[in-house]
């Protein structure tokens, strides 16, 4: 998923409803996290962990 950052698009769903790229991204993150598939983190958390590991 990390490689997909910035590659989001608006989406048309059933019954001709539309969701913005932001809404699609939020729903995807909630789905991934809620299913226990992954831990959703911010870019800052990743950078902080890498810097801490390098010390």
PDBQT receptor file of N, H, CA, C and O in Angstrom, charges set to zero:
ATOM      1  N   UNK A   1       0.818  -1.195   0.000  1.00  0.00    +0.000 N 
ATOM      2  CA  UNK A   1       0.000   0.000   0.000  1.00  0.00    +0.000 C 
ATOM      3  C   UNK A   1       0.860   1.257   0.000  1.00  0.00    +0.000 C 
ATOM      4  O   UNK A   1       0.482   2.259  -0.607  1.00  0.00    +0.000 OA
ATOM      5  N   UNK A   2       2.008   1.223   0.667  1.00  0.00    +0.000 N 
ATOM      6  H   UNK A   2       2.315   0.409   1.160  1.00  0.00    +0.000 HD
ATOM      7  CA  UNK A   2       2.827   2.418   0.747  1.00  0.00    +0.000 C 
ATOM      8  C   UNK A   2       3.227   2.940  -0.618  1.00  0.00    +0.000 C 
ATOM      9  O   UNK A   2       3.372   4.149  -0.800  1.00  0.00    +0.000 OA
ATOM     10  N   UNK A   3       3.406   2.050  -1.579  1.00  0.00    +0.000 N 
ATOM     11  H   UNK A   3       3.287   1.068  -1.431  1.00  0.00    +0.000 HD
ATOM     12  CA  UNK A   3       3.754   2.473  -2.915  1.00  0.00    +0.000 C 
ATOM     13  C   UNK A   3       2.622   3.173  -3.633  1.00  0.00    +0.000 C 
ATOM     14  O   UNK A   3       2.837   3.818  -4.659  1.00  0.00    +0.000 OA
ATOM     15  N   UNK A   4       1.427   3.053  -3.108  1.00  0.00    +0.000 N 
ATOM     16  H   UNK A   4       1.252   2.529  -2.274  1.00  0.00    +0.000 HD
ATOM     17  CA  UNK A   4       0.273   3.649  -3.752  1.00  0.00    +0.000 C 
ATOM     18  C   UNK A   4       0.017   5.089  -3.312  1.00  0.00    +0.000 C 
ATOM     19  O   UNK A   4      -0.910   5.726  -3.812  1.00  0.00    +0.000 OA
ATOM     20  N   UNK A   5       0.806   5.602  -2.403  1.00  0.00    +0.000 N 
ATOM     21  H   UNK A   5       1.559   5.084  -1.997  1.00  0.00    +0.000 HD
ATOM     22  CA  UNK A   5       0.583   6.962  -1.921  1.00  0.00    +0.000 C 
ATOM     23  C   UNK A   5       0.629   7.936  -3.095  1.00  0.00    +0.000 C 
ATOM     24  O   UNK A   5       1.584   7.942  -3.871  1.00  0.00    +0.000 OA
ATOM     25  N   UNK A   6      -0.392   8.741  -3.215  1.00  0.00    +0.000 N 
ATOM     26  H   UNK A   6      -1.169   8.736  -2.585  1.00  0.00    +0.000 HD
ATOM     27  CA  UNK A   6      -0.457   9.709  -4.294  1.00  0.00    +0.000 C 
ATOM     28  C   UNK A   6      -1.087   9.186  -5.560  1.00  0.00    +0.000 C 
ATOM     29  O   UNK A   6      -1.330   9.956  -6.489  1.00  0.00    +0.000 OA
ATOM     30  N   UNK A   7      -1.360   7.889  -5.623  1.00  0.00    +0.000 N 
ATOM     31  H   UNK A   7      -1.162   7.263  -4.868  1.00  0.00    +0.000 HD
ATOM     32  CA  UNK A   7      -1.954   7.291  -6.823  1.00  0.00    +0.000 C 
ATOM     33  C   UNK A   7      -3.434   7.010  -6.609  1.00  0.00    +0.000 C 
ATOM     34  O   UNK A   7      -3.918   5.941  -6.981  1.00  0.00    +0.000 OA
ATOM     35  N   UNK A   8      -4.157   7.951  -6.016  1.00  0.00    +0.000 N 
ATOM     36  H   UNK A   8      -3.764   8.819  -5.713  1.00  0.00    +0.000 HD
ATOM     37  CA  UNK A   8      -5.568   7.732  -5.744  1.00  0.00    +0.000 C 
ATOM     38  C   UNK A   8      -6.422   8.521  -6.712  1.00  0.00    +0.000 C 
ATOM     39  O   UNK A   8      -6.031   9.591  -7.179  1.00  0.00    +0.000 OA
ATOM     40  N   UNK A   9      -7.596   7.981  -7.010  1.00  0.00    +0.000 N 
ATOM     41  H   UNK A   9      -7.914   7.112  -6.631  1.00  0.00    +0.000 HD
ATOM     42  CA  UNK A   9      -8.493   8.594  -7.963  1.00  0.00    +0.000 C 
ATOM     43  C   UNK A   9      -9.905   8.585  -7.398  1.00  0.00    +0.000 C 
ATOM     44  O   UNK A   9     -10.236   7.771  -6.536  1.00  0.00    +0.000 OA
ATOM     45  N   UNK A  10     -10.740   9.507  -7.897  1.00  0.00    +0.000 N 
ATOM     46  H   UNK A  10     -10.471  10.168  -8.597  1.00  0.00    +0.000 HD
ATOM     47  CA  UNK A  10     -12.150   9.456  -7.557  1.00  0.00    +0.000 C 
ATOM     48  C   UNK A  10     -12.720   8.134  -8.070  1.00  0.00    +0.000 C 
ATOM     49  O   UNK A  10     -12.178   7.538  -9.001  1.00  0.00    +0.000 OA
ATOM     50  N   UNK A  11     -13.799   7.686  -7.468  1.00  0.00    +0.000 N 
ATOM     51  H   UNK A  11     -14.239   8.170  -6.712  1.00  0.00    +0.000 HD
ATOM     52  CA  UNK A  11     -14.356   6.384  -7.807  1.00  0.00    +0.000 C 
ATOM     53  C   UNK A  11     -15.870   6.471  -7.932  1.00  0.00    +0.000 C 
ATOM     54  O   UNK A  11     -16.540   7.062  -7.086  1.00  0.00    +0.000 OA
ATOM     55  N   UNK A  12     -16.401   5.878  -8.990  1.00  0.00    +0.000 N 
ATOM     56  H   UNK A  12     -15.857   5.398  -9.677  1.00  0.00    +0.000 HD
ATOM     57  CA  UNK A  12     -17.850   5.772  -9.132  1.00  0.00    +0.000 C 
ATOM     58  C   UNK A  12     -18.270   4.395  -8.660  1.00  0.00    +0.000 C 
ATOM     59  O   UNK A  12     -17.708   3.384  -9.081  1.00  0.00    +0.000 OA
ATOM     60  N   UNK A  13     -19.255   4.361  -7.788  1.00  0.00    +0.000 N 
ATOM     61  H   UNK A  13     -19.712   5.182  -7.445  1.00  0.00    +0.000 HD
ATOM     62  CA  UNK A  13     -19.747   3.103  -7.260  1.00  0.00    +0.000 C 
ATOM     63  C   UNK A  13     -21.107   2.753  -7.818  1.00  0.00    +0.000 C 
ATOM     64  O   UNK A  13     -21.565   3.360  -8.787  1.00  0.00    +0.000 OA
ATOM     65  N   UNK A  14     -21.755   1.771  -7.206  1.00  0.00    +0.000 N 
ATOM     66  H   UNK A  14     -21.383   1.279  -6.419  1.00  0.00    +0.000 HD
ATOM     67  CA  UNK A  14     -23.087   1.395  -7.675  1.00  0.00    +0.000 C 
ATOM     68  C   UNK A  14     -24.072   2.555  -7.501  1.00  0.00    +0.000 C 
ATOM     69  O   UNK A  14     -23.875   3.430  -6.659  1.00  0.00    +0.000 OA
ATOM     70  N   UNK A  15     -25.095   2.546  -8.280  1.00  0.00    +0.000 N 
ATOM     71  H   UNK A  15     -25.255   1.835  -8.965  1.00  0.00    +0.000 HD
ATOM     72  CA  UNK A  15     -26.149   3.562  -8.208  1.00  0.00    +0.000 C 
ATOM     73  C   UNK A  15     -25.627   4.955  -8.539  1.00  0.00    +0.000 C 
ATOM     74  O   UNK A  15     -26.224   5.960  -8.152  1.00  0.00    +0.000 OA
ATOM     75  N   UNK A  16     -24.502   5.005  -9.261  1.00  0.00    +0.000 N 
ATOM     76  H   UNK A  16     -24.017   4.188  -9.575  1.00  0.00    +0.000 HD
ATOM     77  CA  UNK A  16     -23.902   6.255  -9.761  1.00  0.00    +0.000 C 
ATOM     78  C   UNK A  16     -23.452   7.212  -8.656  1.00  0.00    +0.000 C 
ATOM     79  O   UNK A  16     -23.388   8.419  -8.887  1.00  0.00    +0.000 OA
ATOM     80  N   UNK A  17     -23.137   6.699  -7.459  1.00  0.00    +0.000 N 
ATOM     81  H   UNK A  17     -23.189   5.718  -7.272  1.00  0.00    +0.000 HD
ATOM     82  CA  UNK A  17     -22.574   7.580  -6.432  1.00  0.00    +0.000 C 
ATOM     83  C   UNK A  17     -21.083   7.711  -6.677  1.00  0.00    +0.000 C 
ATOM     84  O   UNK A  17     -20.441   6.805  -7.209  1.00  0.00    +0.000 OA
ATOM     85  N   UNK A  18     -20.549   8.847  -6.284  1.00  0.00    +0.000 N 
ATOM     86  H   UNK A  18     -21.070   9.582  -5.852  1.00  0.00    +0.000 HD
ATOM     87  CA  UNK A  18     -19.130   9.140  -6.444  1.00  0.00    +0.000 C 
ATOM     88  C   UNK A  18     -18.483   9.344  -5.098  1.00  0.00    +0.000 C 
ATOM     89  O   UNK A  18     -19.112   9.873  -4.181  1.00  0.00    +0.000 OA
ATOM     90  N   UNK A  19     -17.235   8.934  -4.962  1.00  0.00    +0.000 N 
ATOM     91  H   UNK A  19     -16.724   8.504  -5.707  1.00  0.00    +0.000 HD
ATOM     92  CA  UNK A  19     -16.439   9.208  -3.767  1.00  0.00    +0.000 C 
ATOM     93  C   UNK A  19     -15.147   9.862  -4.233  1.00  0.00    +0.000 C 
ATOM     94  O   UNK A  19     -14.548   9.459  -5.230  1.00  0.00    +0.000 OA
ATOM     95  N   UNK A  20     -14.732  10.886  -3.482  1.00  0.00    +0.000 N 
ATOM     96  H   UNK A  20     -15.218  11.213  -2.672  1.00  0.00    +0.000 HD
ATOM     97  CA  UNK A  20     -13.483  11.567  -3.823  1.00  0.00    +0.000 C 
ATOM     98  C   UNK A  20     -12.303  10.658  -3.508  1.00  0.00    +0.000 C 
ATOM     99  O   UNK A  20     -12.438   9.667  -2.790  1.00  0.00    +0.000 OA
ATOM    100  N   UNK A  21     -11.157  11.008  -4.051  1.00  0.00    +0.000 N 
ATOM    101  H   UNK A  21     -11.048  11.813  -4.635  1.00  0.00    +0.000 HD
ATOM    102  CA  UNK A  21      -9.948  10.233  -3.775  1.00  0.00    +0.000 C 
ATOM    103  C   UNK A  21      -9.658  10.198  -2.279  1.00  0.00    +0.000 C 
ATOM    104  O   UNK A  21      -9.231   9.168  -1.758  1.00  0.00    +0.000 OA
ATOM    105  N   UNK A  22      -9.886  11.311  -1.582  1.00  0.00    +0.000 N 
ATOM    106  H   UNK A  22     -10.233  12.148  -2.005  1.00  0.00    +0.000 HD
ATOM    107  CA  UNK A  22      -9.668  11.335  -0.132  1.00  0.00    +0.000 C 
ATOM    108  C   UNK A  22     -10.598  10.366   0.586  1.00  0.00    +0.000 C 
ATOM    109  O   UNK A  22     -10.174   9.647   1.490  1.00  0.00    +0.000 OA
ATOM    110  N   UNK A  23     -11.874  10.348   0.182  1.00  0.00    +0.000 N 
ATOM    111  H   UNK A  23     -12.219  10.932  -0.552  1.00  0.00    +0.000 HD
ATOM    112  CA  UNK A  23     -12.829   9.431   0.813  1.00  0.00    +0.000 C 
ATOM    113  C   UNK A  23     -12.467   7.972   0.538  1.00  0.00    +0.000 C 
ATOM    114  O   UNK A  23     -12.573   7.122   1.423  1.00  0.00    +0.000 OA
ATOM    115  N   UNK A  24     -12.041   7.690  -0.688  1.00  0.00    +0.000 N 
ATOM    116  H   UNK A  24     -11.954   8.381  -1.406  1.00  0.00    +0.000 HD
ATOM    117  CA  UNK A  24     -11.631   6.331  -1.039  1.00  0.00    +0.000 C 
ATOM    118  C   UNK A  24     -10.412   5.918  -0.210  1.00  0.00    +0.000 C 
ATOM    119  O   UNK A  24     -10.349   4.794   0.290  1.00  0.00    +0.000 OA
ATOM    120  N   UNK A  25      -9.446   6.829  -0.067  1.00  0.00    +0.000 N 
ATOM    121  H   UNK A  25      -9.498   7.741  -0.473  1.00  0.00    +0.000 HD
ATOM    122  CA  UNK A  25      -8.253   6.536   0.735  1.00  0.00    +0.000 C 
ATOM    123  C   UNK A  25      -8.589   6.296   2.192  1.00  0.00    +0.000 C 
ATOM    124  O   UNK A  25      -8.045   5.380   2.809  1.00  0.00    +0.000 OA
ATOM    125  N   UNK A  26      -9.488   7.111   2.759  1.00  0.00    +0.000 N 
ATOM    126  H   UNK A  26      -9.931   7.855   2.257  1.00  0.00    +0.000 HD
ATOM    127  CA  UNK A  26      -9.885   6.934   4.153  1.00  0.00    +0.000 C 
ATOM    128  C   UNK A  26     -10.602   5.606   4.347  1.00  0.00    +0.000 C 
ATOM    129  O   UNK A  26     -10.347   4.898   5.321  1.00  0.00    +0.000 OA
ATOM    130  N   UNK A  27     -11.496   5.264   3.425  1.00  0.00    +0.000 N 
ATOM    131  H   UNK A  27     -11.703   5.839   2.634  1.00  0.00    +0.000 HD
ATOM    132  CA  UNK A  27     -12.222   3.995   3.530  1.00  0.00    +0.000 C 
ATOM    133  C   UNK A  27     -11.270   2.812   3.403  1.00  0.00    +0.000 C 
ATOM    134  O   UNK A  27     -11.417   1.815   4.110  1.00  0.00    +0.000 OA
ATOM    135  N   UNK A  28     -10.297   2.920   2.506  1.00  0.00    +0.000 N 
ATOM    136  H   UNK A  28     -10.178   3.730   1.931  1.00  0.00    +0.000 HD
ATOM    137  CA  UNK A  28      -9.319   1.834   2.333  1.00  0.00    +0.000 C 
ATOM    138  C   UNK A  28      -8.479   1.644   3.588  1.00  0.00    +0.000 C 
ATOM    139  O   UNK A  28      -8.250   0.515   4.022  1.00  0.00    +0.000 OA
ATOM    140  N   UNK A  29      -8.016   2.754   4.176  1.00  0.00    +0.000 N 
ATOM    141  H   UNK A  29      -8.202   3.672   3.824  1.00  0.00    +0.000 HD
ATOM    142  CA  UNK A  29      -7.207   2.668   5.391  1.00  0.00    +0.000 C 
ATOM    143  C   UNK A  29      -8.019   2.069   6.536  1.00  0.00    +0.000 C 
ATOM    144  O   UNK A  29      -7.511   1.241   7.292  1.00  0.00    +0.000 OA
ATOM    145  N   UNK A  30      -9.266   2.480   6.663  1.00  0.00    +0.000 N 
ATOM    146  H   UNK A  30      -9.679   3.153   6.049  1.00  0.00    +0.000 HD
ATOM    147  CA  UNK A  30     -10.118   1.940   7.727  1.00  0.00    +0.000 C 
ATOM    148  C   UNK A  30     -10.366   0.459   7.523  1.00  0.00    +0.000 C 
ATOM    149  O   UNK A  30     -10.376  -0.309   8.485  1.00  0.00    +0.000 OA
ATOM    150  N   UNK A  31     -10.566   0.053   6.286  1.00  0.00    +0.000 N 
ATOM    151  H   UNK A  31     -10.558   0.676   5.504  1.00  0.00    +0.000 HD
ATOM    152  CA  UNK A  31     -10.819  -1.351   5.978  1.00  0.00    +0.000 C 
ATOM    153  C   UNK A  31      -9.591  -2.214   6.271  1.00  0.00    +0.000 C 
ATOM    154  O   UNK A  31      -9.699  -3.283   6.870  1.00  0.00    +0.000 OA
ATOM    155  N   UNK A  32      -8.433  -1.738   5.842  1.00  0.00    +0.000 N 
ATOM    156  H   UNK A  32      -8.345  -0.869   5.355  1.00  0.00    +0.000 HD
ATOM    157  CA  UNK A  32      -7.189  -2.482   6.066  1.00  0.00    +0.000 C 
ATOM    158  C   UNK A  32      -6.904  -2.609   7.554  1.00  0.00    +0.000 C 
ATOM    159  O   UNK A  32      -6.587  -3.692   8.044  1.00  0.00    +0.000 OA
ATOM    160  N   UNK A  33      -7.018  -1.505   8.263  1.00  0.00    +0.000 N 
ATOM    161  H   UNK A  33      -7.276  -0.624   7.865  1.00  0.00    +0.000 HD
ATOM    162  CA  UNK A  33      -6.728  -1.517   9.700  1.00  0.00    +0.000 C 
ATOM    163  C   UNK A  33      -7.765  -2.324  10.461  1.00  0.00    +0.000 C 
ATOM    164  O   UNK A  33      -7.418  -3.130  11.325  1.00  0.00    +0.000 OA
ATOM    165  N   UNK A  34      -9.040  -2.112  10.145  1.00  0.00    +0.000 N 
ATOM    166  H   UNK A  34      -9.323  -1.457   9.444  1.00  0.00    +0.000 HD
ATOM    167  CA  UNK A  34     -10.116  -2.803  10.853  1.00  0.00    +0.000 C 
ATOM    168  C   UNK A  34     -10.090  -4.307  10.671  1.00  0.00    +0.000 C 
ATOM    169  O   UNK A  34     -10.530  -5.052  11.547  1.00  0.00    +0.000 OA
ATOM    170  N   UNK A  35      -9.574  -4.756   9.530  1.00  0.00    +0.000 N 
ATOM    171  H   UNK A  35      -9.218  -4.151   8.819  1.00  0.00    +0.000 HD
ATOM    172  CA  UNK A  35      -9.489  -6.187   9.262  1.00  0.00    +0.000 C 
ATOM    173  C   UNK A  35      -8.258  -6.832   9.856  1.00  0.00    +0.000 C 
ATOM    174  O   UNK A  35      -8.051  -8.037   9.706  1.00  0.00    +0.000 OA
ATOM    175  N   UNK A  36      -7.432  -6.038  10.534  1.00  0.00    +0.000 N 
ATOM    176  H   UNK A  36      -7.600  -5.059  10.655  1.00  0.00    +0.000 HD
ATOM    177  CA  UNK A  36      -6.217  -6.582  11.127  1.00  0.00    +0.000 C 
ATOM    178  C   UNK A  36      -5.144  -6.908  10.110  1.00  0.00    +0.000 C 
ATOM    179  O   UNK A  36      -4.176  -7.601  10.422  1.00  0.00    +0.000 OA
ATOM    180  N   UNK A  37      -5.311  -6.411   8.894  1.00  0.00    +0.000 N 
ATOM    181  H   UNK A  37      -6.097  -5.848   8.641  1.00  0.00    +0.000 HD
ATOM    182  CA  UNK A  37      -4.356  -6.715   7.828  1.00  0.00    +0.000 C 
ATOM    183  C   UNK A  37      -3.061  -5.943   7.979  1.00  0.00    +0.000 C 
ATOM    184  O   UNK A  37      -1.990  -6.439   7.630  1.00  0.00    +0.000 OA
ATOM    185  N   UNK A  38      -3.157  -4.727   8.501  1.00  0.00    +0.000 N 
ATOM    186  H   UNK A  38      -4.027  -4.323   8.784  1.00  0.00    +0.000 HD
ATOM    187  CA  UNK A  38      -1.972  -3.884   8.603  1.00  0.00    +0.000 C 
ATOM    188  C   UNK A  38      -2.172  -2.836   9.684  1.00  0.00    +0.000 C 
ATOM    189  O   UNK A  38      -3.285  -2.607  10.158  1.00  0.00    +0.000 OA
ATOM    190  N   UNK A  39      -1.086  -2.216  10.056  1.00  0.00    +0.000 N 
ATOM    191  H   UNK A  39      -0.182  -2.402   9.671  1.00  0.00    +0.000 HD
ATOM    192  CA  UNK A  39      -1.133  -1.081  10.980  1.00  0.00    +0.000 C 
ATOM    193  C   UNK A  39      -1.000   0.175  10.140  1.00  0.00    +0.000 C 
ATOM    194  O   UNK A  39      -0.004   0.351   9.437  1.00  0.00    +0.000 OA
ATOM    195  N   UNK A  40      -1.978   1.035  10.205  1.00  0.00    +0.000 N 
ATOM    196  H   UNK A  40      -2.787   0.892  10.776  1.00  0.00    +0.000 HD
ATOM    197  CA  UNK A  40      -1.961   2.274   9.438  1.00  0.00    +0.000 C 
ATOM    198  C   UNK A  40      -1.213   3.327  10.250  1.00  0.00    +0.000 C 
ATOM    199  O   UNK A  40      -1.556   3.608  11.398  1.00  0.00    +0.000 OA
ATOM    200  N   UNK A  41      -0.176   3.905   9.625  1.00  0.00    +0.000 N 
ATOM    201  H   UNK A  41       0.103   3.677   8.692  1.00  0.00    +0.000 HD
ATOM    202  CA  UNK A  41       0.662   4.884  10.322  1.00  0.00    +0.000 C 
ATOM    203  C   UNK A  41       0.854   6.113   9.439  1.00  0.00    +0.000 C 
ATOM    204  O   UNK A  41       0.594   6.090   8.236  1.00  0.00    +0.000 OA
ATOM    205  N   UNK A  42       1.312   7.173  10.071  1.00  0.00    +0.000 N 
ATOM    206  H   UNK A  42       1.523   7.192  11.048  1.00  0.00    +0.000 HD
ATOM    207  CA  UNK A  42       1.625   8.389   9.323  1.00  0.00    +0.000 C 
ATOM    208  C   UNK A  42       3.050   8.303   8.783  1.00  0.00    +0.000 C 
ATOM    209  O   UNK A  42       3.844   7.471   9.221  1.00  0.00    +0.000 OA
ATOM    210  N   UNK A  43       3.353   9.156   7.846  1.00  0.00    +0.000 N 
ATOM    211  H   UNK A  43       2.708   9.833   7.490  1.00  0.00    +0.000 HD
ATOM    212  CA  UNK A  43       4.723   9.217   7.308  1.00  0.00    +0.000 C 
ATOM    213  C   UNK A  43       5.703   9.576   8.419  1.00  0.00    +0.000 C 
ATOM    214  O   UNK A  43       6.813   9.046   8.460  1.00  0.00    +0.000 OA
ATOM    215  N   UNK A  44       5.302  10.474   9.319  1.00  0.00    +0.000 N 
ATOM    216  H   UNK A  44       4.400  10.905   9.285  1.00  0.00    +0.000 HD
ATOM    217  CA  UNK A  44       6.171  10.881  10.428  1.00  0.00    +0.000 C 
ATOM    218  C   UNK A  44       6.510   9.695  11.319  1.00  0.00    +0.000 C 
ATOM    219  O   UNK A  44       7.655   9.557  11.750  1.00  0.00    +0.000 OA
ATOM    220  N   UNK A  45       5.532   8.834  11.604  1.00  0.00    +0.000 N 
ATOM    221  H   UNK A  45       4.602   8.946  11.255  1.00  0.00    +0.000 HD
ATOM    222  CA  UNK A  45       5.801   7.659  12.436  1.00  0.00    +0.000 C 
ATOM    223  C   UNK A  45       6.836   6.742  11.785  1.00  0.00    +0.000 C 
ATOM    224  O   UNK A  45       7.705   6.197  12.465  1.00  0.00    +0.000 OA
ATOM    225  N   UNK A  46       6.737   6.577  10.470  1.00  0.00    +0.000 N 
ATOM    226  H   UNK A  46       6.031   7.019   9.918  1.00  0.00    +0.000 HD
ATOM    227  CA  UNK A  46       7.701   5.731   9.758  1.00  0.00    +0.000 C 
ATOM    228  C   UNK A  46       9.096   6.335   9.843  1.00  0.00    +0.000 C 
ATOM    229  O   UNK A  46      10.062   5.639  10.157  1.00  0.00    +0.000 OA
ATOM    230  N   UNK A  47       9.201   7.631   9.565  1.00  0.00    +0.000 N 
ATOM    231  H   UNK A  47       8.416   8.197   9.310  1.00  0.00    +0.000 HD
ATOM    232  CA  UNK A  47      10.507   8.304   9.604  1.00  0.00    +0.000 C 
ATOM    233  C   UNK A  47      11.094   8.229  11.011  1.00  0.00    +0.000 C 
ATOM    234  O   UNK A  47      12.276   7.929  11.178  1.00  0.00    +0.000 OA
ATOM    235  N   UNK A  48      10.276   8.500  12.017  1.00  0.00    +0.000 N 
ATOM    236  H   UNK A  48       9.315   8.744  11.881  1.00  0.00    +0.000 HD
ATOM    237  CA  UNK A  48      10.763   8.443  13.405  1.00  0.00    +0.000 C 
ATOM    238  C   UNK A  48      11.289   7.060  13.761  1.00  0.00    +0.000 C 
ATOM    239  O   UNK A  48      12.321   6.939  14.421  1.00  0.00    +0.000 OA
ATOM    240  N   UNK A  49      10.586   6.013  13.327  1.00  0.00    +0.000 N 
ATOM    241  H   UNK A  49       9.748   6.111  12.791  1.00  0.00    +0.000 HD
ATOM    242  CA  UNK A  49      11.048   4.653  13.630  1.00  0.00    +0.000 C 
ATOM    243  C   UNK A  49      12.351   4.327  12.919  1.00  0.00    +0.000 C 
ATOM    244  O   UNK A  49      13.223   3.667  13.484  1.00  0.00    +0.000 OA
ATOM    245  N   UNK A  50      12.483   4.793  11.671  1.00  0.00    +0.000 N 
ATOM    246  H   UNK A  50      11.774   5.329  11.212  1.00  0.00    +0.000 HD
ATOM    247  CA  UNK A  50      13.731   4.535  10.918  1.00  0.00    +0.000 C 
ATOM    248  C   UNK A  50      14.891   5.274  11.581  1.00  0.00    +0.000 C 
ATOM    249  O   UNK A  50      15.974   4.711  11.737  1.00  0.00    +0.000 OA
ATOM    250  N   UNK A  51      14.674   6.519  11.968  1.00  0.00    +0.000 N 
ATOM    251  H   UNK A  51      13.793   6.976  11.841  1.00  0.00    +0.000 HD
ATOM    252  CA  UNK A  51      15.740   7.297  12.612  1.00  0.00    +0.000 C 
ATOM    253  C   UNK A  51      16.123   6.648  13.934  1.00  0.00    +0.000 C 
ATOM    254  O   UNK A  51      17.312   6.523  14.231  1.00  0.00    +0.000 OA
ATOM    255  N   UNK A  52      15.146   6.232  14.735  1.00  0.00    +0.000 N 
ATOM    256  H   UNK A  52      14.181   6.333  14.494  1.00  0.00    +0.000 HD
ATOM    257  CA  UNK A  52      15.429   5.571  16.009  1.00  0.00    +0.000 C 
ATOM    258  C   UNK A  52      16.207   4.267  15.802  1.00  0.00    +0.000 C 
ATOM    259  O   UNK A  52      17.119   3.962  16.571  1.00  0.00    +0.000 OA
ATOM    260  N   UNK A  53      15.856   3.511  14.782  1.00  0.00    +0.000 N 
ATOM    261  H   UNK A  53      15.116   3.759  14.158  1.00  0.00    +0.000 HD
ATOM    262  CA  UNK A  53      16.538   2.239  14.513  1.00  0.00    +0.000 C 
ATOM    263  C   UNK A  53      17.975   2.462  14.060  1.00  0.00    +0.000 C 
ATOM    264  O   UNK A  53      18.837   1.613  14.290  1.00  0.00    +0.000 OA
ATOM    265  N   UNK A  54      18.238   3.592  13.420  1.00  0.00    +0.000 N 
ATOM    266  H   UNK A  54      17.538   4.282  13.233  1.00  0.00    +0.000 HD
ATOM    267  CA  UNK A  54      19.588   3.878  12.926  1.00  0.00    +0.000 C 
ATOM    268  C   UNK A  54      20.536   4.351  14.022  1.00  0.00    +0.000 C 
ATOM    269  O   UNK A  54      21.750   4.395  13.821  1.00  0.00    +0.000 OA
ATOM    270  N   UNK A  55      19.989   4.700  15.171  1.00  0.00    +0.000 N 
ATOM    271  H   UNK A  55      19.003   4.664  15.335  1.00  0.00    +0.000 HD
ATOM    272  CA  UNK A  55      20.843   5.208  16.270  1.00  0.00    +0.000 C 
ATOM    273  C   UNK A  55      21.561   4.112  16.979  1.00  0.00    +0.000 C 
ATOM    274  O   UNK A  55      22.312   4.373  17.919  1.00  0.00    +0.000 OA
TER     275      UNK A  55
